Coordinates of C-alpha atoms and ligand atoms in Angstrom, one line a residue:
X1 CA 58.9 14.2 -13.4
X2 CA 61.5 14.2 -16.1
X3 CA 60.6 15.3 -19.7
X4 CA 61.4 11.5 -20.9
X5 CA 58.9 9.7 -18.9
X6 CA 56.4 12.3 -19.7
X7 CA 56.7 11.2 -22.8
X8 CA 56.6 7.5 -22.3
X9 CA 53.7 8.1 -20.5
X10 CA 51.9 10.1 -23.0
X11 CA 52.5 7.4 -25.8
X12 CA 51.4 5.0 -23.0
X13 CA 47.9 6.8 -22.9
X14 CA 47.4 7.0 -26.8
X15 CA 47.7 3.3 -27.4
X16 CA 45.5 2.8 -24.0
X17 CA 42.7 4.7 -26.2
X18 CA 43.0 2.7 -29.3
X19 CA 42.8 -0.3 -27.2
X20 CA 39.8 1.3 -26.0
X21 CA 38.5 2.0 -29.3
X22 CA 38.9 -2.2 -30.6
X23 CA 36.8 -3.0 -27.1
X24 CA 34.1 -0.7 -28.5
X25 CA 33.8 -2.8 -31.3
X26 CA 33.7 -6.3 -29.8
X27 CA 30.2 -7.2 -28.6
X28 CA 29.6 -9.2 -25.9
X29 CA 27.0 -12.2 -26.6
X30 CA 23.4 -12.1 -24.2
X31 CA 24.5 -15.4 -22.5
X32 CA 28.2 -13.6 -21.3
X33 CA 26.5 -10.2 -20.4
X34 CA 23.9 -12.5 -18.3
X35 CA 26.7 -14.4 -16.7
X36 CA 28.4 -11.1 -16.0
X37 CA 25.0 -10.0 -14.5
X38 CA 24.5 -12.9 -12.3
X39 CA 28.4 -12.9 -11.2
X40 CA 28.5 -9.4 -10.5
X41 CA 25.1 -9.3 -8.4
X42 CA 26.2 -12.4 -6.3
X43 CA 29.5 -10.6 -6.1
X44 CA 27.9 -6.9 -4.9
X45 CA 25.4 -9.2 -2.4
X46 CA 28.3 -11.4 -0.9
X47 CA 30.5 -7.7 0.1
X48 CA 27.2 -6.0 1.3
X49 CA 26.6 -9.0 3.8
X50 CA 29.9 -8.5 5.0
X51 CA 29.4 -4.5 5.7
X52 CA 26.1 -5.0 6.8
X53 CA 25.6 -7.9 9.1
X54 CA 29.3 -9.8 9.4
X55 CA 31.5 -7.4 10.6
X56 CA 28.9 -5.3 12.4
X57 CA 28.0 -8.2 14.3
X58 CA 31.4 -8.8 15.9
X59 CA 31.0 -5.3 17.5
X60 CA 27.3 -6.2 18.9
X61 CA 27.7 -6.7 22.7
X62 CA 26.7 -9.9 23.6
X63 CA 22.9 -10.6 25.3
X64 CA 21.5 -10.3 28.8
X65 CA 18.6 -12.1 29.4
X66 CA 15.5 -9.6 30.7
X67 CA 13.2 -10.0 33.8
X68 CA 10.1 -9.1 34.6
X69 CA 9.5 -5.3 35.5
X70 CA 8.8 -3.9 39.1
X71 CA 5.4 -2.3 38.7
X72 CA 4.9 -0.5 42.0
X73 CA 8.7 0.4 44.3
X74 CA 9.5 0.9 47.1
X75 CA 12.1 4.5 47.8
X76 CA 14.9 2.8 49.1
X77 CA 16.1 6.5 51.1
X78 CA 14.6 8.4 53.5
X79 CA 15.5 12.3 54.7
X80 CA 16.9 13.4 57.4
X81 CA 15.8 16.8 58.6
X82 CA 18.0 19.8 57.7
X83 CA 19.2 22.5 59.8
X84 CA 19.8 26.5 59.2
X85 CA 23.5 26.7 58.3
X86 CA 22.9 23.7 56.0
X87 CA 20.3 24.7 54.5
X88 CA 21.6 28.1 53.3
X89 CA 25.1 25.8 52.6
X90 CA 22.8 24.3 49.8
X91 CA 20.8 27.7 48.8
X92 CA 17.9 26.2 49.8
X93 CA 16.7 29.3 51.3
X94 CA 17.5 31.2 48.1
X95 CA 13.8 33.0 46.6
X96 CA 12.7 30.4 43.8
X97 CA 13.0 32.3 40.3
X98 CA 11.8 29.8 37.4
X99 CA 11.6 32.2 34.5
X100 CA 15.0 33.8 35.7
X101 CA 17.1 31.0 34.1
X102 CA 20.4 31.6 35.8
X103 CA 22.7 29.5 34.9
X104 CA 25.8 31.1 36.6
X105 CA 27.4 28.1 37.9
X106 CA 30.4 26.7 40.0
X107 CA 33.0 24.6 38.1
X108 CA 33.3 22.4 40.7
X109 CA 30.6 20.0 41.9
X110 CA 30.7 19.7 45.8
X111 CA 31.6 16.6 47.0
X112 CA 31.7 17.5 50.7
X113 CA 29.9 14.9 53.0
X114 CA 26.9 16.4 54.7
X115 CA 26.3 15.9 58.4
X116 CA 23.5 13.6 58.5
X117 CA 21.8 12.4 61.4
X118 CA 20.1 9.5 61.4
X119 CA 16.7 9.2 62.6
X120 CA 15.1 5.8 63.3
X121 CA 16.7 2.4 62.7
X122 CA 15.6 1.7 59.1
X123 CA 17.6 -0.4 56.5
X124 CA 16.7 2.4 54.0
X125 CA 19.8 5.3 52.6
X126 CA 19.4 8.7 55.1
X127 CA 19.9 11.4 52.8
X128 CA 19.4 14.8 53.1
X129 CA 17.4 15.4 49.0
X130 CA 15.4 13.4 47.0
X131 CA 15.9 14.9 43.5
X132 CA 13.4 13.9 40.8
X133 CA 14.5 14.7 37.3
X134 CA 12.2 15.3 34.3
X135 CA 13.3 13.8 30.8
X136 CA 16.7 14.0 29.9
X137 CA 16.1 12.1 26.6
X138 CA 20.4 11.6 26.3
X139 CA 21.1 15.6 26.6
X140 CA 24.4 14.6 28.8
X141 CA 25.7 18.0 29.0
X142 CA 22.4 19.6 30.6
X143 CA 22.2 16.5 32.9
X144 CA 25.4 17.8 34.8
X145 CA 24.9 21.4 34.5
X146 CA 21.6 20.7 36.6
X147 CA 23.4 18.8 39.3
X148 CA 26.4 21.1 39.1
X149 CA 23.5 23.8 39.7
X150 CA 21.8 21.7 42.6
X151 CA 25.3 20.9 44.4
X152 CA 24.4 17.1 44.1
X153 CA 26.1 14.9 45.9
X154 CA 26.1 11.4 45.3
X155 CA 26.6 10.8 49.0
X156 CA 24.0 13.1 50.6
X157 CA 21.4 13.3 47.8
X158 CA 19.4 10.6 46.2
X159 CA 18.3 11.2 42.2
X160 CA 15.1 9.8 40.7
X161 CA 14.7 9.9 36.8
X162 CA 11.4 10.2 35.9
X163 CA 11.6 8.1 32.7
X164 CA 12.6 9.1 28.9
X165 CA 16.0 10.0 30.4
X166 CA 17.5 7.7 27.0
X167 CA 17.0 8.5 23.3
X168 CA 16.1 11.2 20.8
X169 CA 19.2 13.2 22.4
X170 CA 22.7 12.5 21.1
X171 CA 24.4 11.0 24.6
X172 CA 22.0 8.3 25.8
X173 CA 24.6 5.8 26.6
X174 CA 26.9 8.1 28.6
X175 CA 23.4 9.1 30.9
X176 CA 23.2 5.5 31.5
X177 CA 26.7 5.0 32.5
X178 CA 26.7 8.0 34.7
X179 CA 23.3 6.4 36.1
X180 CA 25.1 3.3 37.2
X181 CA 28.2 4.6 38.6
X182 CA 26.4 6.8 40.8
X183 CA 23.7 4.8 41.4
X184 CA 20.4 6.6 40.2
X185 CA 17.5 5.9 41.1
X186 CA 14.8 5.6 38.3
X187 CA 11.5 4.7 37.0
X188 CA 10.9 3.6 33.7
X189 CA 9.7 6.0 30.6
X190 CA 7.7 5.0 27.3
X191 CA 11.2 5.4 25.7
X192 CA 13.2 2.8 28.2
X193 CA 9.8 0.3 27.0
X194 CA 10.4 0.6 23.7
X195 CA 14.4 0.2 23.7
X196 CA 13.5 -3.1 26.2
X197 CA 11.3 -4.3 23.1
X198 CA 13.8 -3.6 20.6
X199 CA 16.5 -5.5 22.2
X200 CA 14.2 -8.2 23.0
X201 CA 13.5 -8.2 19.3
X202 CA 17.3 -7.8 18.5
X203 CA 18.5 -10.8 20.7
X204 CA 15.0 -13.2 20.1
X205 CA 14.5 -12.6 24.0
X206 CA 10.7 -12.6 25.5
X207 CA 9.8 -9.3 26.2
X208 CA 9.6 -8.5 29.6
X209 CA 5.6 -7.8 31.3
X210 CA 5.2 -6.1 34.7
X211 CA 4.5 -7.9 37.4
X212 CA 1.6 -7.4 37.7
X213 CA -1.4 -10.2 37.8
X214 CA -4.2 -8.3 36.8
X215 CA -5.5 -9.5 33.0
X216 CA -5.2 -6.3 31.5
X217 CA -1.2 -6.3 30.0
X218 CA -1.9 -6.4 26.2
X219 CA 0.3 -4.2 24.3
X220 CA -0.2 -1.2 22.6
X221 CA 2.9 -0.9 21.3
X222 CA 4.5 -1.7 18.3
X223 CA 8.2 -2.2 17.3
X224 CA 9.0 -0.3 14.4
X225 CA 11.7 -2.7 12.9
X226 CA 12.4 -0.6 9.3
X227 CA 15.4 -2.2 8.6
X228 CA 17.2 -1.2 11.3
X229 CA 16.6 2.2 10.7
X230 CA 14.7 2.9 13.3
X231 CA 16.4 5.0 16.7
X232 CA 15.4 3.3 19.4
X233 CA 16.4 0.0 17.5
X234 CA 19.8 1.3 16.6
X235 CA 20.3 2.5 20.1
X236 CA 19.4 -1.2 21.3
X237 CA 21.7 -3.2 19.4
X238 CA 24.6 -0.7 21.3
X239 CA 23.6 -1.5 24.8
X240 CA 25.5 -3.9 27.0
X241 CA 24.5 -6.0 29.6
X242 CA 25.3 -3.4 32.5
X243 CA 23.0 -1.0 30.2
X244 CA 20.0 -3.1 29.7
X245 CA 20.2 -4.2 33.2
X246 CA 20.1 -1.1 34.8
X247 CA 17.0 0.0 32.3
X248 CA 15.4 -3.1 32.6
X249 CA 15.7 -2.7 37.2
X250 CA 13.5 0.8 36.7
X251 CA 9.9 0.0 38.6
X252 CA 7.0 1.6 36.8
X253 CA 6.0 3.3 40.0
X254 CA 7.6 4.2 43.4
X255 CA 6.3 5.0 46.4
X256 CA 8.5 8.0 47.8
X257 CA 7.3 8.4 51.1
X258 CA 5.8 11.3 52.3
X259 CA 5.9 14.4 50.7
X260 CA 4.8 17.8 50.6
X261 CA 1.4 18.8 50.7
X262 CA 0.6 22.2 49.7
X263 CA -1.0 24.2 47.1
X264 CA 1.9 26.3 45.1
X265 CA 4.1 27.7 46.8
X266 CA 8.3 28.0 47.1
X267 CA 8.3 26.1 49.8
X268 CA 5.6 23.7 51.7
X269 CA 4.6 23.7 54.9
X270 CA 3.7 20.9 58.0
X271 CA 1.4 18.9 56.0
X272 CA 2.0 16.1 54.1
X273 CA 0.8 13.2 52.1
X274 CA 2.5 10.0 50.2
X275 CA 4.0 10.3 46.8
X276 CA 4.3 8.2 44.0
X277 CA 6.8 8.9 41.1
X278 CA 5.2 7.9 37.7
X279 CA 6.3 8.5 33.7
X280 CA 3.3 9.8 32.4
X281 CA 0.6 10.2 35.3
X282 CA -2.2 7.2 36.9
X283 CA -5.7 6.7 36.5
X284 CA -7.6 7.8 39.3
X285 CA -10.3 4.9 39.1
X286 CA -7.9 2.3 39.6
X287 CA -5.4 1.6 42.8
X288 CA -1.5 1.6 41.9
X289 CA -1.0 -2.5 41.8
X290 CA -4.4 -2.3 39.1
X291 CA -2.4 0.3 37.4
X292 CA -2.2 0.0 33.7
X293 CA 1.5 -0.6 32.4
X294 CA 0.4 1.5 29.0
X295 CA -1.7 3.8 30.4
X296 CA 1.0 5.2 33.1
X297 CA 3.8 5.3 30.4
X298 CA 1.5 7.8 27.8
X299 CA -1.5 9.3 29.5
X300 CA -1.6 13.1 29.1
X301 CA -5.4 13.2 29.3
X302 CA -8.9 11.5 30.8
X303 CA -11.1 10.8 27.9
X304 CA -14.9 11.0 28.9
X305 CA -17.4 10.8 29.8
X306 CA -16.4 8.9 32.5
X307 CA -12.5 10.2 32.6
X308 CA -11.7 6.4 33.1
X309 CA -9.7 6.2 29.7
X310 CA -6.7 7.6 28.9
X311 CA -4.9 9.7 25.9
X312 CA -1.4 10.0 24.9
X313 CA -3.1 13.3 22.1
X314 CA -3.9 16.0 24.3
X315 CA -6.2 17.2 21.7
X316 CA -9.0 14.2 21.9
X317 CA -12.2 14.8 21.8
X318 CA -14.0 15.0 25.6
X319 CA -10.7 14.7 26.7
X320 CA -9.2 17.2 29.9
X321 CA -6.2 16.9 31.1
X322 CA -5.3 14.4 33.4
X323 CA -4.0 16.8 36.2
X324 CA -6.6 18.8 36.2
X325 CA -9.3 16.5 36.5
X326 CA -7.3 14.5 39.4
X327 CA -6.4 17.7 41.1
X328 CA -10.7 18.3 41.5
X329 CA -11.6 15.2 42.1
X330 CA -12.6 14.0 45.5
X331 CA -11.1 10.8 46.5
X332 CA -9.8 9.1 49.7
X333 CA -6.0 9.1 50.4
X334 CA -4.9 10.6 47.3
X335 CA -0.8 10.4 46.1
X336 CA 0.9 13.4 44.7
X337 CA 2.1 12.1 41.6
X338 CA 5.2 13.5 40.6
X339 CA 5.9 13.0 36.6
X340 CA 7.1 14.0 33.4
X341 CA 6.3 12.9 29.9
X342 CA 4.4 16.3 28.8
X343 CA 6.7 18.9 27.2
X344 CA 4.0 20.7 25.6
X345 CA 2.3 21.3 29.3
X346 CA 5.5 22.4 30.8
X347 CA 6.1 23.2 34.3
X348 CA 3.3 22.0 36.1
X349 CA 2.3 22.2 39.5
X350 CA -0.7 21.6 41.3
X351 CA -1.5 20.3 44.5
X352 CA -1.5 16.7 43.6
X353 CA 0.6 16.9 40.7
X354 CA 4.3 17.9 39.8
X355 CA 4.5 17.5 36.0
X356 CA 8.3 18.2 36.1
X357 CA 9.2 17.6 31.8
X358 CA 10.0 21.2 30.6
X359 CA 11.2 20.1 26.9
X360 CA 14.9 19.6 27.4
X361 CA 14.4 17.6 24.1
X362 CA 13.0 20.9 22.7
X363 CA 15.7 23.0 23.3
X364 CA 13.8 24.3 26.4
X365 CA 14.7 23.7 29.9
X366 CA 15.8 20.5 31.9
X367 CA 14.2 20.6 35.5
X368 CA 14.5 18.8 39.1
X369 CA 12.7 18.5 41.6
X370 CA 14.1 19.0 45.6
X371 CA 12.0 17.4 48.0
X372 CA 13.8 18.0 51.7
X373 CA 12.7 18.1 55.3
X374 CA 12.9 21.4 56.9
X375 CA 13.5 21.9 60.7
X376 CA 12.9 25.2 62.5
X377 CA 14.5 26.8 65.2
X378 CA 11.6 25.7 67.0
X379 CA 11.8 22.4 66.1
X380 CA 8.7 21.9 63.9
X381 CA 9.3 19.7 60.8
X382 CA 8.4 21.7 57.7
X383 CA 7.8 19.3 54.4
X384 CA 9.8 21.6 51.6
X385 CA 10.3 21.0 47.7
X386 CA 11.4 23.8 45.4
X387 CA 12.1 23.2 41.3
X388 CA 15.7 24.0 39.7
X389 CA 16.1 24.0 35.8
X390 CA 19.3 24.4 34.0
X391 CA 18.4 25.5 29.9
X392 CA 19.2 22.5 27.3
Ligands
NAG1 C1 18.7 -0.1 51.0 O1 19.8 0.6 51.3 C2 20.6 0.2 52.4 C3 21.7 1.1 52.7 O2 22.3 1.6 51.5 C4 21.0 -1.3 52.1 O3 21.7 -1.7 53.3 C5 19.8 -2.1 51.9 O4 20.2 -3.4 51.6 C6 19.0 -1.6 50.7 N1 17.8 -2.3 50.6 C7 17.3 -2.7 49.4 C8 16.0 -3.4 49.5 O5 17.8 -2.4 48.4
NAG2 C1 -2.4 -10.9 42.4 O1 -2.2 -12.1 43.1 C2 -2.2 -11.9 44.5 C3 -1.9 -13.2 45.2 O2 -1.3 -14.1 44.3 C4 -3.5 -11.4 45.0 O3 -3.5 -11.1 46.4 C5 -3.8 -10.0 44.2 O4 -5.1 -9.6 44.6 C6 -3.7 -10.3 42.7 N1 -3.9 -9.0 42.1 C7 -4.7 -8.8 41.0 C8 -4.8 -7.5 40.4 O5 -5.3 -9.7 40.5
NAG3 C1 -15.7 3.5 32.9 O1 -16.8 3.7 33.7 C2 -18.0 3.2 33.2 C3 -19.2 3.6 34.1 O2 -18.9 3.3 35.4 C4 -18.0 1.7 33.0 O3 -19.2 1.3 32.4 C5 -16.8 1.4 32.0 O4 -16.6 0.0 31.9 C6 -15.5 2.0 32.6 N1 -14.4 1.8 31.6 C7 -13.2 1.4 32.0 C8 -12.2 1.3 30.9 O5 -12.9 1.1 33.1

């Protein structure tokens, strides 16, 4: 800058301040300062609206109307037995080591076909694994470190999410689309409920109820609609219809089939039994159809004295864990219930039950489930399943 217009400048400033100083002395009448006010508040109300709800709203996708949610599904896969050689192809025959936590992995993920061979003439997908995985709650980046670690093949190998694989985490929507491409299987969590309720709220859409015919479907829940500060809202308004579709498609109960029967061990053995893949775990008074929707999405424990009432707090008085008590109790064709939904339980399985949520969300571990058929040399079909965790 040259020394002139430093000057100007300078000389510019001093008469700006004794502008300033004649402004000082010229007060403003109440009835200006309150049109001032009024002007200036319409004025700061008009750009907020257009921060806050006009140009936001151009970037909401637009609405896909809900239906009604499966309550009990059907697996649409069955297994095929495996042999040797492809069973030690997939490690299946490695020793199980939880606690080990090796995450030494292959870049690659194997997309090699497996040879399947069909047995039967059923409609349903042959694979060769059912994978069920416990809550991924958005962590993306653990998701497929745990399939890169359970060589999954979208071909060969059919995944169930066990509910609460959305929200809290920072990647929800990129789980979902990785859900539809491949087509995941899934069932739905408390989590997937709410974010169903919050777009429903969002768009003015009915929310969906199960279908189910029984009387009991009041809801527990409750939106929490802050000001749209709350996540499960936020994460709502972002979904498109391909998202909200696939969430809203997740039954709140599956059959899987049979599955392996067997006290704890790495691998199972002849005997079997149907499954059922749940969020949160069943009541053992009540069949699957008399299931209830709230009760199945939050139990972690049987209140007493009866155990025929259900707790999301762990801590209730006369309250036992739901496993436990289910595990004991005697009762006619019982399911294994495979689940999640119970960080603070962990890894935990029992004859009947596979609570399969190991805190992902926590920082702890993200696990799955293999459930595979098994044939020996001599031919006998062994039921096998064997748990693999990656660390979030
Ligand atoms: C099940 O899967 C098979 C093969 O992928 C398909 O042909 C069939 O239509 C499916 N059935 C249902 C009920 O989705
Ligand atoms: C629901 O309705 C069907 C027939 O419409 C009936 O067979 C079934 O028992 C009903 N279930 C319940 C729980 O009421
Ligand atoms: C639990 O069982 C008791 C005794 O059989 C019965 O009186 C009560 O109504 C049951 N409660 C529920 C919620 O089913």
């Amino acid at each position: 800058m040259s020394e002139r217009l430093l000057k100007d400048q300078n000389v510019q400033n001093n008469y700006m301040d004794e502008e300033y100083a004649e402004f000082e002395e010229f007060t403003l009448s109440n009835k200006v300062k309150w049109i001032i006010g009024i002007v200036g508040g319409v004025f700061t109300i008009g750009i907020l609206y257009l921060f806050v709800v006009l140009i936001p709203s151009y970037y909401i996708p637009e609405a896909s109307e809900l239906s009604d949610i499966v309550k009990v599904g059907e697996l649409n896969a069955t297994l095929s037995p495996l042999e040797d050689p492809r069973i030690k192809q997939l490690g299946l025959d490695a020793p199980y080591d939880y606690e080990g936590g090796d995450d030494d992995l292959d870049n690659e993920e194997s997309d090699e076909k497996g040879d399947i061979d069909t047995i039967g003439t059923s409609s349903k997908k042959v694979v060769e694994r059912i994978i069920l995985i416990g809550d991924i709650h958005g962590h993306y980046l653990a998701f497929r470190k745990l399939l890169r670690k359970l060589k999954y093949n979208s071909k060969s190998d059919h995944i169930i999410m066990l509910g609460d694989f959305i929200s809290k985490g920072p990647d929800s929507l990129q789980v979902l689309d990785f859900a539809i491409n491949n087509n995941l299987g899934c069932i739905i969590g408390n989590h997937e409920y709410a974010v169903l309720q919050n777009y429903a709220l969002f768009h003015h859409l009915t929310v969906p109820k199960f279908t189910d015919n029984s009387s009991h479907s009041s809801s527990r829940f409750t939106i929490k609609d802050s000001f749209n500060s709350d996540p499960e809202f936020l994460l709502a308004k972002k979904l498109q219809p391909k998202h909200i579709q696939y969430i809203n498609h997740c039954p709140l109960m599956l059959k899987l089939g049979e599955v392996p029967l067997h006290k704890w061990s790495n691998f199972g053995g002849i005997k079997s039994a149907p499954g059922i893949a749940v969020h949160a775990g069943i009541r053992w008074d009540l069949s699957l159809e008399d299931q209830i929707p709230e009760d199945t999405l939050e139990m972690r424990s049987y209140v007493g004295p009866f155990f025929n009432e259900t707790t999301s707090d762990p801590h209730e008085k006369h309250s036992i864990s739901w496993s436990k008590y289910y595990n004991k109790k005697n009762l006619p064709n019982k399911n294994v219930v495979y689940y999640g939904h119970d960080a603070r339980r962990g890894l935990n399985l029992k004859k009947y039950t596979k609570g399969i949520d190991t805190g992902c969300d926590r920082g702890e571990k993200l696990t799955a489930m293999m459930i595979w058929l098994q044939k020996t040399p001599t031919g006998v079909i062994h039921y096998a399943e064997r748990p693999v965790h990656v660390n979030c």
